Amino acid sequence: MLGTLGQTCVSGVLLDLMAFAVIYYLWWRDRSEGYLAFWSTAHLFSAARWMLTYPAVVADSLPAQALAALCAGATITLNLVGAYSLTPERRVGLRALGGTLFLLCIGLTVAGLWLGRVLTIFGVASLFSWAVGAWLFWRAHRHNPLSAYRIAVGAMCLNVAIWIVGFAVLGRGFVTSIILPLTALPTMIAFFIIAHQRALAKARDSEQTMDALFNTVPIPIVISRPPEGRVERINQRALEVFGMDAKDYVGRNGLESGVIADRAARDWIYAELAGGRDVRNREMTFPRGQKEPLLASVNASRVELRDGLRYVFTLYDLTDLRRVEHALKELNVSLEQQVQDRTRDLESFSYSVSHDLRAPLRAIDSFSALLAEEAGDTLSGPARDYLARIRDNCRRMSQLIEAMIGLAQHGAARLDPTLVDISAMAEELAGELRQAEPQRQVEVRIEPWMRSTADRNATRIVLDNLLRNAWKYSARTPQALIEVGCDSADGNRVYFVRDNGAGFDMRAAGDLFKPFVRLHTAAEFEGSGIGLATVARVIRNLGGRIWAEARVGVGATFRFTLGPAETRQRSADAARSAA
């Protein structure tokens, strides 16, 4: 009904559409293979060319001839660009090459229309394209030897021979003969084989890469197949750790190979995996024959593969970690012993200071007093002044020694946490200060219901020193005010002692808690420079911290926490509520 030409065109359309479907599917499976996109599109243009060939020849339609020629040109361009993309060291970009070829095809179309030999010109162009394609595939084969490339070279050389013989025997009729669509079959088959072999090569390369990674990872990895747990793969690091050959493990489970001695732990891990749950950081001990048993942290996961489920185990050696932990424990014991030894040395030093230094100092003071009493009338005025200075310095030296002993003892004191009523303790200490100097009019405001779990003696030392400091440095203030209270910061209770006394320059606050460092002269305010150092030492021993805020002539605020025991504040709050 359609005649020979119609049958030829239908055959060409069907063959090209089939090739398009197959090659497009291969490209859809692996989008990195760009040459398949070129070839699949080329077959679409080739199918369009066959559909346009019939009206171009039968009806001698000039537009159909032009479109058929353009489709043939696009087919040639895309096939050559796809083959070129497989060659190494491409010196021309694919877009530049494709654009150049397509412009050349348009030029051939215009020339063919002008000469009236469009199909003949494109027949010759196709012949030339087969030869160029054979050369490109040969270059690709030399770079990456594949038998499929050789098949493509042979198919295209066969096409060249068929076209030459066809033109020689049939002339222009060869372009419309039923033989022409069949010449595309060898090339189509070659394209399919190229895609298949390249996919196999990529799979091989991927598997080799995974094997290399699997065996170079410095962590033991074991892959087993459920439910028996027979080992399928084991990496080199695992073999080194267990000290056996792969044949001793592959095809056997851990119980059979003797690697796992704890059957209960093994059954638990497999039960977790069977239930769809991964295992993380499960410690197990693995026997290793004559070697030291391996203590490891086991992690296991389920992996779904096309041929079934796998369990992947990774092991982290904890042996060295446990050795380090043991060494740290021993070091801690040693450090604690050193601390105890230092504490005993400190206590010995304190005793030495209190006994060996205070006795001569008392003697100097006593003999100075006797000398002043017996020879006081015979001494000159300056001599009596010298004796008074000697006695004053003896008293100051005695106070410094007492302060040093207190500082050492408070820093090394043992703690006995208990519920402390801080408000009541502050009231008691303020009362002692009023009794010592009843002539002073000082307003003391103490926040009620301040309670915390802390060491009672340590808390008293802190409050006593801070209150005495506030009392002393507010002595020259007409309306002296001292406040004791607490605030909350980051969930912790922060206590404060505030006064409106002399204050100090905050630029010198860094030296505030150093022993024997004073921010005021002895002429301004008496003191040894030990009080705040003692407070800082005690609070550090409690695990808390202390800091100050002040302005000269306005006053100072000392804030402090009582350490980790502030989590005990719930007990204090509960006590407040109960009261």
Coordinates of C-alpha atoms in Angstrom, one line a residue:
M1 CA 0.0 0.0 0.0
L2 CA 2.8 2.4 0.9
G3 CA 5.2 0.9 -1.6
T4 CA 8.9 0.3 -1.1
L5 CA 9.6 3.8 0.1
G6 CA 6.8 3.8 2.6
Q7 CA 8.0 0.5 4.0
T8 CA 11.5 1.8 4.2
C9 CA 10.4 4.9 6.1
V10 CA 8.2 2.9 8.5
S11 CA 11.0 0.5 9.2
G12 CA 13.4 3.4 9.9
V13 CA 10.9 5.1 12.2
L14 CA 10.3 1.9 14.2
L15 CA 14.0 1.1 14.5
D16 CA 14.9 4.6 15.6
L17 CA 12.1 4.8 18.2
M18 CA 13.1 1.4 19.6
A19 CA 16.8 2.5 19.8
F20 CA 15.7 5.8 21.4
A21 CA 13.7 4.0 24.1
V22 CA 16.5 1.6 25.0
I23 CA 19.3 4.2 25.0
Y24 CA 17.1 6.7 27.0
Y25 CA 16.4 4.1 29.6
L26 CA 20.1 3.3 29.9
W27 CA 20.8 7.1 30.3
W28 CA 18.0 7.4 32.9
R29 CA 19.5 4.7 34.9
D30 CA 22.9 6.4 35.0
R31 CA 22.8 10.2 34.3
S32 CA 26.6 10.4 34.4
E33 CA 26.8 8.7 31.0
G34 CA 26.2 11.9 28.9
Y35 CA 27.0 10.3 25.6
L36 CA 23.7 8.3 25.9
A37 CA 21.7 11.5 26.1
F38 CA 23.3 12.6 22.8
W39 CA 22.6 9.2 21.1
S40 CA 19.0 8.9 22.3
T41 CA 18.2 12.4 21.0
A42 CA 19.9 11.6 17.8
H43 CA 17.6 8.6 17.2
L44 CA 14.6 10.9 17.8
F45 CA 15.8 13.2 15.0
S46 CA 16.5 10.2 12.9
A47 CA 12.9 9.0 13.3
A48 CA 11.7 12.5 12.4
R49 CA 13.9 12.4 9.3
W50 CA 12.3 9.1 8.2
M51 CA 8.9 10.5 8.7
L52 CA 9.7 13.5 6.5
T53 CA 11.5 11.5 3.8
Y54 CA 8.3 10.0 2.4
P55 CA 6.6 13.4 1.6
A56 CA 10.0 14.8 0.5
V57 CA 10.4 12.1 -2.1
V58 CA 6.8 11.2 -3.1
A59 CA 5.4 14.7 -3.2
D60 CA 8.7 16.4 -4.0
S61 CA 7.9 18.8 -1.2
L62 CA 10.7 21.4 -0.7
P63 CA 9.8 22.2 2.9
A64 CA 9.8 18.4 3.7
Q65 CA 13.1 18.0 2.0
A66 CA 14.6 20.9 4.0
L67 CA 13.3 19.6 7.3
A68 CA 14.4 16.1 6.5
A69 CA 17.8 17.4 5.7
L70 CA 18.0 19.4 9.0
C71 CA 16.9 16.3 11.0
A72 CA 19.5 14.3 9.3
G73 CA 22.1 16.9 10.1
A74 CA 21.0 16.9 13.8
T75 CA 21.3 13.2 13.8
I76 CA 24.8 13.3 12.4
T77 CA 25.8 16.1 14.8
L78 CA 24.5 14.4 18.0
N79 CA 26.0 11.0 17.1
L80 CA 29.4 12.5 16.4
V81 CA 29.3 14.7 19.6
G82 CA 28.3 11.6 21.7
A83 CA 31.2 9.6 20.2
Y84 CA 33.6 12.6 20.7
S85 CA 32.6 12.8 24.4
L86 CA 34.1 9.3 24.9
T87 CA 37.5 10.3 23.6
P88 CA 40.3 11.4 25.9
E89 CA 41.9 14.8 26.0
R90 CA 39.1 16.7 24.2
R91 CA 40.5 19.9 22.9
V92 CA 37.2 21.3 21.7
G93 CA 34.2 21.7 23.9
L94 CA 31.1 19.6 23.2
R95 CA 28.9 22.7 22.7
A96 CA 31.4 24.3 20.3
L97 CA 31.7 21.1 18.3
G98 CA 27.9 20.5 18.2
G99 CA 27.2 24.0 17.1
T100 CA 29.9 23.9 14.4
L101 CA 28.6 20.6 13.0
F102 CA 25.0 21.7 13.1
L103 CA 25.8 25.0 11.3
L104 CA 27.7 22.9 8.7
C105 CA 24.6 20.7 8.3
I106 CA 22.5 23.8 7.7
G107 CA 24.9 25.0 5.1
L108 CA 24.7 21.6 3.4
T109 CA 20.9 21.9 3.5
V110 CA 20.9 25.3 1.8
A111 CA 23.4 24.1 -0.8
G112 CA 21.3 21.0 -1.4
L113 CA 18.2 23.0 -1.9
W114 CA 19.9 25.3 -4.3
L115 CA 21.3 22.4 -6.3
G116 CA 18.2 20.3 -5.9
R117 CA 20.2 17.4 -4.5
V118 CA 19.5 17.6 -0.7
L119 CA 19.2 13.8 -0.1
T120 CA 22.3 13.1 -2.2
I121 CA 24.4 15.7 -0.4
F122 CA 23.3 14.3 3.0
G123 CA 23.9 10.8 1.9
V124 CA 27.5 11.8 1.2
A125 CA 27.6 13.6 4.6
S126 CA 26.3 10.5 6.3
L127 CA 29.0 8.4 4.6
F128 CA 31.6 10.9 5.9
S129 CA 30.1 10.9 9.4
W130 CA 30.4 7.1 9.6
A131 CA 34.1 7.3 8.8
V132 CA 34.7 10.1 11.4
G133 CA 32.7 8.0 14.0
A134 CA 34.9 5.0 13.3
W135 CA 38.0 7.2 13.9
L136 CA 36.6 8.6 17.2
F137 CA 35.7 5.2 18.6
W138 CA 39.2 3.9 17.7
R139 CA 40.7 6.8 19.7
A140 CA 38.4 6.0 22.6
H141 CA 39.5 2.3 22.4
R142 CA 43.2 3.3 22.6
H143 CA 42.5 5.3 25.8
N144 CA 40.2 2.8 27.5
P145 CA 40.3 -0.6 25.7
L146 CA 36.8 -2.0 25.3
S147 CA 35.7 -4.6 22.8
A148 CA 32.5 -2.6 22.3
Y149 CA 34.6 0.3 20.9
R150 CA 36.1 -2.1 18.4
I151 CA 32.7 -3.4 17.5
A152 CA 31.5 0.2 16.9
V153 CA 34.5 0.8 14.7
G154 CA 33.7 -2.4 12.7
A155 CA 30.0 -1.5 12.4
M156 CA 30.8 2.0 11.1
C157 CA 33.4 0.7 8.7
L158 CA 30.7 -1.8 7.5
N159 CA 28.3 1.1 7.0
V160 CA 30.8 2.9 5.0
A161 CA 31.3 -0.1 2.8
I162 CA 27.5 -0.7 2.4
W163 CA 27.0 3.0 1.5
I164 CA 29.7 2.9 -1.1
V165 CA 28.5 -0.4 -2.7
G166 CA 24.9 0.8 -2.4
F167 CA 25.6 4.1 -4.2
A168 CA 27.7 2.2 -6.8
V169 CA 24.9 -0.4 -7.5
L170 CA 21.7 1.5 -6.9
G171 CA 22.7 5.1 -7.3
R172 CA 20.3 7.6 -5.8
G173 CA 17.8 4.8 -5.3
F174 CA 19.9 3.5 -2.5
V175 CA 18.7 6.4 -0.3
T176 CA 15.1 5.2 -0.6
S177 CA 15.7 1.5 -0.6
I178 CA 14.7 -0.9 2.2
I179 CA 18.4 -1.7 2.8
L180 CA 19.1 1.8 4.2
P181 CA 17.3 1.4 7.6
L182 CA 18.9 -2.0 8.1
T183 CA 22.4 -0.4 7.9
A184 CA 21.6 1.3 11.2
L185 CA 21.3 -2.0 13.1
P186 CA 25.0 -2.8 13.5
T187 CA 25.5 0.7 14.9
M188 CA 22.6 0.5 17.3
I189 CA 23.9 -2.9 18.5
A190 CA 27.3 -1.4 19.0
F191 CA 25.8 1.5 21.0
F192 CA 24.0 -1.0 23.3
I193 CA 27.1 -3.0 23.8
I194 CA 29.1 0.1 24.6
A195 CA 26.6 1.2 27.2
H196 CA 26.5 -2.3 28.7
Q197 CA 30.3 -2.7 28.9
R198 CA 30.8 0.7 30.3
A199 CA 28.2 0.0 33.0
L200 CA 30.0 -3.3 33.9
A201 CA 33.4 -1.4 34.0
K202 CA 32.0 1.2 36.3
A203 CA 30.5 -1.5 38.5
R204 CA 33.9 -3.2 38.6
D205 CA 35.7 0.0 39.4
S206 CA 33.1 0.8 42.1
E207 CA 33.5 -2.6 43.6
Q208 CA 37.3 -2.4 43.5
T209 CA 37.1 1.1 45.2
M210 CA 34.8 -0.2 47.9
D211 CA 37.1 -3.2 48.4
A212 CA 40.1 -0.9 48.8
L213 CA 38.2 1.3 51.2
F214 CA 36.9 -1.7 53.1
N215 CA 40.3 -3.1 53.6
T216 CA 42.1 0.2 54.4
V217 CA 39.6 1.5 57.0
P218 CA 41.5 1.4 60.3
I219 CA 38.4 0.0 62.1
P220 CA 37.5 -3.7 62.3
I221 CA 34.4 -4.3 60.1
V222 CA 32.5 -7.6 59.7
I223 CA 29.5 -8.2 57.4
S224 CA 27.3 -11.2 58.1
R225 CA 24.1 -12.6 56.7
P226 CA 21.1 -13.2 59.1
P227 CA 19.7 -15.1 60.7
E228 CA 22.6 -17.5 61.4
G229 CA 25.1 -14.6 61.4
R230 CA 27.6 -16.3 59.0
V231 CA 30.3 -14.0 58.0
E232 CA 30.4 -12.9 54.4
R233 CA 33.1 -10.3 54.5
I234 CA 35.7 -9.2 57.0
N235 CA 38.2 -6.4 56.4
Q236 CA 42.0 -6.5 56.9
R237 CA 41.9 -4.6 60.2
A238 CA 39.6 -7.1 61.7
L239 CA 41.9 -10.0 60.7
E240 CA 44.8 -8.1 62.2
V241 CA 43.0 -7.5 65.5
F242 CA 41.7 -11.1 65.8
G243 CA 45.0 -12.6 64.5
M244 CA 43.5 -15.2 62.1
D245 CA 43.0 -15.7 58.4
A246 CA 39.8 -14.9 56.5
K247 CA 39.1 -18.6 55.9
D248 CA 38.7 -19.0 59.6
Y249 CA 35.8 -16.6 59.6
V250 CA 34.1 -16.5 56.2
G251 CA 31.1 -18.8 56.1
R252 CA 31.0 -19.3 59.9
N253 CA 29.4 -17.3 62.6
G254 CA 31.2 -15.8 65.7
L255 CA 30.4 -18.8 67.9
E256 CA 31.7 -21.3 65.4
S257 CA 34.9 -19.4 64.8
G258 CA 35.5 -18.9 68.5
V259 CA 35.6 -15.1 68.3
I260 CA 32.5 -14.6 70.5
A261 CA 32.5 -16.1 74.0
D262 CA 29.5 -14.2 75.4
R263 CA 26.6 -15.9 73.8
A264 CA 24.0 -13.9 75.7
A265 CA 25.4 -10.6 74.5
R266 CA 25.6 -12.0 70.9
D267 CA 21.9 -13.1 71.1
W268 CA 20.9 -9.8 72.5
I269 CA 22.6 -7.9 69.6
Y270 CA 21.0 -10.1 67.0
A271 CA 17.6 -9.8 68.7
E272 CA 17.9 -6.0 68.5
L273 CA 18.9 -6.1 64.8
A274 CA 16.1 -8.5 64.0
G275 CA 13.7 -6.1 65.6
G276 CA 14.8 -3.3 63.3
R277 CA 16.9 -1.5 66.0
D278 CA 20.6 -0.5 65.5
V279 CA 23.1 -1.3 68.3
R280 CA 25.3 1.4 69.6
N281 CA 28.3 1.1 71.9
R282 CA 27.7 -2.3 73.4
E283 CA 30.8 -3.4 75.2
M284 CA 32.0 -7.0 74.6
T285 CA 35.1 -9.0 75.3
F286 CA 36.5 -11.2 72.4
P287 CA 39.0 -14.0 73.1
R288 CA 42.1 -14.0 70.9
G289 CA 43.8 -17.3 71.7
Q290 CA 47.1 -16.7 73.3
K291 CA 46.8 -12.9 73.0
E292 CA 45.1 -10.6 75.5
P293 CA 41.3 -10.6 75.1
L294 CA 40.0 -7.7 73.1
L295 CA 37.6 -5.3 74.9
A296 CA 35.6 -3.5 72.2
S297 CA 32.6 -1.3 71.7
V298 CA 30.3 -3.0 69.2
N299 CA 28.1 -1.0 66.8
A300 CA 25.8 -2.9 64.4
S301 CA 23.4 -1.8 61.7
R302 CA 21.0 -3.4 59.2
V303 CA 21.7 -2.9 55.5
E304 CA 19.1 -3.8 52.8
L305 CA 20.7 -5.1 49.6
R306 CA 19.1 -6.4 46.4
D307 CA 19.9 -9.9 47.3
G308 CA 18.8 -9.7 51.0
L309 CA 19.5 -8.3 54.4
R310 CA 23.0 -7.9 55.9
Y311 CA 24.3 -7.0 59.3
V312 CA 27.3 -4.7 59.4
F313 CA 29.4 -4.7 62.6
T314 CA 32.1 -2.2 63.5
L315 CA 34.3 -2.6 66.5
Y316 CA 36.2 0.1 68.4
D317 CA 39.1 -1.2 70.5
L318 CA 38.7 0.0 74.1
T319 CA 41.7 -1.9 75.5
D320 CA 44.1 1.1 75.3
L321 CA 41.3 3.4 76.5
R322 CA 40.8 1.2 79.6
R323 CA 44.6 1.3 80.2
V324 CA 44.5 5.1 80.1
E325 CA 41.6 5.2 82.4
H326 CA 43.4 2.8 84.8
A327 CA 46.5 5.0 84.6
L328 CA 44.4 8.1 85.3
K329 CA 42.9 6.4 88.3
E330 CA 46.3 5.6 89.6
L331 CA 47.4 9.1 88.9
N332 CA 44.4 10.5 90.8
V333 CA 45.3 8.2 93.8
S334 CA 48.8 9.5 93.6
L335 CA 47.7 13.1 93.4
E336 CA 45.4 12.6 96.3
Q337 CA 48.2 11.1 98.3
Q338 CA 50.4 14.1 97.3
V339 CA 47.6 16.5 98.4
Q340 CA 47.4 14.6 101.8
D341 CA 51.2 14.8 102.1
R342 CA 51.1 18.5 101.3
T343 CA 48.4 19.0 103.8
R344 CA 50.4 17.3 106.5
D345 CA 53.4 19.5 105.5
L346 CA 51.2 22.6 105.7
E347 CA 49.9 21.6 109.1
S348 CA 53.5 20.9 110.2
F349 CA 54.5 24.3 108.8
S350 CA 51.6 26.0 110.7
Y351 CA 52.7 24.3 113.9
S352 CA 56.3 25.4 113.3
V353 CA 55.2 29.0 112.7
S354 CA 52.9 29.1 115.7
H355 CA 55.4 27.5 118.0
D356 CA 58.9 28.5 116.7
L357 CA 58.1 32.1 115.6
R358 CA 55.5 33.2 118.1
A359 CA 57.6 32.2 121.1
P360 CA 60.6 34.4 120.2
L361 CA 58.2 37.2 119.3
R362 CA 56.5 36.9 122.7
A363 CA 59.9 37.1 124.3
I364 CA 60.8 40.2 122.4
D365 CA 57.6 41.8 123.4
S366 CA 57.9 40.7 127.1
F367 CA 61.5 41.9 127.5
S368 CA 60.6 45.2 125.8
A369 CA 57.8 45.6 128.4
L370 CA 60.2 44.8 131.3
L371 CA 62.8 47.2 129.9
A372 CA 60.2 50.0 129.7
E373 CA 59.0 49.2 133.2
E374 CA 62.4 49.0 135.0
A375 CA 64.3 51.7 133.1
G376 CA 61.4 53.8 131.8
D377 CA 62.3 56.8 134.0
T378 CA 65.9 56.8 133.0
L379 CA 65.3 56.5 129.2
S380 CA 65.1 59.4 127.0
G381 CA 62.0 60.3 125.1
P382 CA 63.2 58.9 121.8
A383 CA 64.3 55.7 123.5
R384 CA 60.8 55.2 125.0
D385 CA 59.3 55.8 121.6
Y386 CA 61.6 53.2 120.1
L387 CA 60.4 50.7 122.7
A388 CA 56.8 51.5 121.9
R389 CA 57.4 50.9 118.3
I390 CA 59.1 47.6 119.0
R391 CA 56.0 46.4 120.9
D392 CA 53.6 47.7 118.2
N393 CA 55.5 45.8 115.5
C394 CA 55.6 42.7 117.7
R395 CA 51.8 42.9 117.9
R396 CA 51.5 43.4 114.2
M397 CA 53.9 40.5 113.5
S398 CA 51.8 38.3 115.8
Q399 CA 48.6 39.2 113.9
L400 CA 50.3 38.5 110.6
I401 CA 51.4 35.1 111.8
E402 CA 47.9 34.3 113.1
A403 CA 46.5 35.4 109.8
M404 CA 49.0 33.2 107.8
I405 CA 48.1 30.2 109.9
G406 CA 44.4 30.8 109.4
L407 CA 44.8 31.2 105.7
A408 CA 46.7 27.9 105.4
Q409 CA 44.2 26.0 107.6
H410 CA 41.1 27.4 105.9
G411 CA 42.4 26.4 102.4
A412 CA 43.0 22.8 103.5
A413 CA 40.0 22.4 105.7
R414 CA 37.7 19.4 105.2
L415 CA 34.1 20.2 104.4
D416 CA 31.0 18.9 106.2
P417 CA 27.9 20.1 104.2
T418 CA 24.8 20.8 106.2
L419 CA 21.8 23.1 106.0
V420 CA 22.9 26.5 107.1
D421 CA 20.7 29.4 108.0
I422 CA 22.7 32.2 106.4
S423 CA 20.3 35.0 107.6
A424 CA 20.6 33.9 111.2
M425 CA 24.4 33.6 111.0
A426 CA 24.7 37.1 109.5
E427 CA 22.4 38.5 112.3
E428 CA 24.7 36.8 114.9
L429 CA 27.9 38.2 113.4
A430 CA 26.4 41.7 113.0
G431 CA 25.4 41.6 116.7
E432 CA 29.1 40.8 117.7
L433 CA 30.2 43.8 115.7
R434 CA 27.7 46.1 117.4
Q435 CA 28.9 44.8 120.9
A436 CA 32.5 45.4 120.0
E437 CA 31.8 49.0 118.9
P438 CA 28.5 50.1 120.6
Q439 CA 29.2 53.8 119.9
R440 CA 28.8 53.3 116.1
Q441 CA 25.5 53.8 114.5
V442 CA 25.4 51.4 111.5
E443 CA 22.2 50.1 109.8
V444 CA 22.5 46.5 108.9
R445 CA 19.8 45.0 106.5
I446 CA 19.8 41.2 106.2
E447 CA 17.4 39.4 103.9
P448 CA 15.4 36.8 105.8
W449 CA 15.1 33.1 105.0
M450 CA 18.4 32.7 103.3
R451 CA 19.3 29.1 103.7
S452 CA 21.7 26.7 101.8
T453 CA 23.4 23.4 102.2
A454 CA 27.1 24.3 102.8
D455 CA 29.9 23.8 105.3
R456 CA 28.9 25.8 108.4
N457 CA 32.4 26.8 109.5
A458 CA 33.4 27.8 106.0
T459 CA 30.3 29.8 105.5
R460 CA 30.9 31.6 108.8
I461 CA 34.4 32.5 107.9
V462 CA 33.2 34.0 104.6
L463 CA 30.4 36.0 106.2
D464 CA 32.6 37.1 109.2
N465 CA 35.4 38.4 107.0
L466 CA 33.1 40.2 104.5
L467 CA 30.9 41.8 107.3
R468 CA 34.0 42.9 109.2
N469 CA 35.4 44.4 106.0
A470 CA 32.1 46.3 105.4
W471 CA 32.0 47.4 109.0
K472 CA 35.6 48.7 108.8
Y473 CA 35.5 50.5 105.5
S474 CA 32.2 52.2 106.3
A475 CA 33.6 53.7 109.6
R476 CA 34.0 57.1 108.1
T477 CA 30.6 57.2 106.5
P478 CA 28.1 59.3 108.6
Q479 CA 25.1 57.1 107.8
A480 CA 26.7 53.7 107.3
L481 CA 24.6 51.0 105.7
I482 CA 25.5 47.3 105.3
E483 CA 23.3 44.9 103.3
V484 CA 23.4 41.1 103.2
G485 CA 21.2 39.4 100.6
C486 CA 21.0 37.1 97.6
D487 CA 20.1 37.1 93.9
S488 CA 19.6 34.4 91.3
A489 CA 21.8 34.0 88.2
D490 CA 21.7 31.1 85.8
G491 CA 19.8 29.0 88.2
N492 CA 22.3 29.5 91.0
R493 CA 21.9 31.6 94.2
V494 CA 24.4 34.4 94.4
Y495 CA 24.9 36.0 97.9
F496 CA 26.2 39.5 98.4
V497 CA 27.5 41.8 101.2
R498 CA 27.2 45.5 100.3
D499 CA 28.3 48.6 102.1
N500 CA 28.3 52.4 101.3
G501 CA 31.8 52.9 102.6
A502 CA 35.2 53.9 101.1
G503 CA 35.0 51.6 98.1
F504 CA 38.0 51.2 95.8
D505 CA 39.2 51.7 92.3
M506 CA 38.1 48.7 90.1
R507 CA 41.3 49.0 88.1
A508 CA 43.0 47.4 91.1
A509 CA 40.4 44.7 91.5
G510 CA 42.8 42.1 90.1
D511 CA 44.9 42.3 93.3
L512 CA 42.0 42.3 95.7
F513 CA 42.2 38.7 96.8
K514 CA 46.0 38.3 96.9
P515 CA 47.5 37.8 100.4
F516 CA 49.0 40.9 102.0
V517 CA 47.9 43.2 99.2
R518 CA 45.9 46.1 100.5
L519 CA 44.1 48.8 98.4
H520 CA 44.1 51.3 101.3
T521 CA 47.1 52.3 103.5
A522 CA 47.4 51.4 107.2
A523 CA 47.0 55.0 108.1
E524 CA 43.5 55.0 106.5
F525 CA 42.3 51.6 107.7
E526 CA 44.0 49.0 109.8
G527 CA 44.4 45.4 108.6
S528 CA 46.7 42.6 107.6
G529 CA 45.7 42.1 104.0
I530 CA 44.7 38.5 104.7
G531 CA 40.9 38.7 105.2
L532 CA 39.8 38.7 101.6
A533 CA 42.6 36.2 100.6
T534 CA 41.1 33.9 103.3
V535 CA 37.6 34.4 101.9
A536 CA 38.8 33.6 98.4
R537 CA 40.7 30.5 99.6
V538 CA 37.6 29.2 101.5
I539 CA 35.2 29.8 98.6
R540 CA 37.6 28.1 96.2
N541 CA 37.8 25.1 98.5
L542 CA 33.9 25.1 98.4
G543 CA 34.0 25.1 94.6
G544 CA 32.4 28.5 94.3
R545 CA 33.6 31.9 93.2
I546 CA 33.7 35.5 94.5
W547 CA 33.9 38.8 92.7
A548 CA 33.5 42.5 93.7
E549 CA 32.0 45.7 92.3
A550 CA 33.0 49.1 93.8
R551 CA 33.3 52.8 93.3
V552 CA 35.6 55.0 95.2
G553 CA 33.7 56.9 97.9
V554 CA 30.4 55.1 97.1
G555 CA 31.0 51.6 98.5
A556 CA 31.6 48.0 97.5
T557 CA 29.6 44.9 96.8
F558 CA 31.1 41.4 97.2
R559 CA 29.2 38.6 95.5
F560 CA 29.9 34.9 96.0
T561 CA 28.5 31.5 95.4
L562 CA 28.9 28.4 97.6
G563 CA 29.9 26.1 94.8
P564 CA 28.2 23.0 93.3
A565 CA 26.2 22.7 96.4
E566 CA 23.9 25.4 95.1
T567 CA 21.9 22.6 93.5
R568 CA 21.0 22.0 97.1
Q569 CA 19.1 25.2 96.9
R570 CA 15.9 23.1 96.5
S571 CA 16.5 21.8 100.0
A572 CA 16.8 25.4 101.2
D573 CA 13.7 26.5 99.3
A574 CA 11.8 23.5 100.7
A575 CA 12.9 24.5 104.2
R576 CA 11.7 28.0 103.6
S577 CA 8.3 26.8 102.4
A578 CA 8.0 24.4 105.4
A579 CA 8.8 27.3 107.8

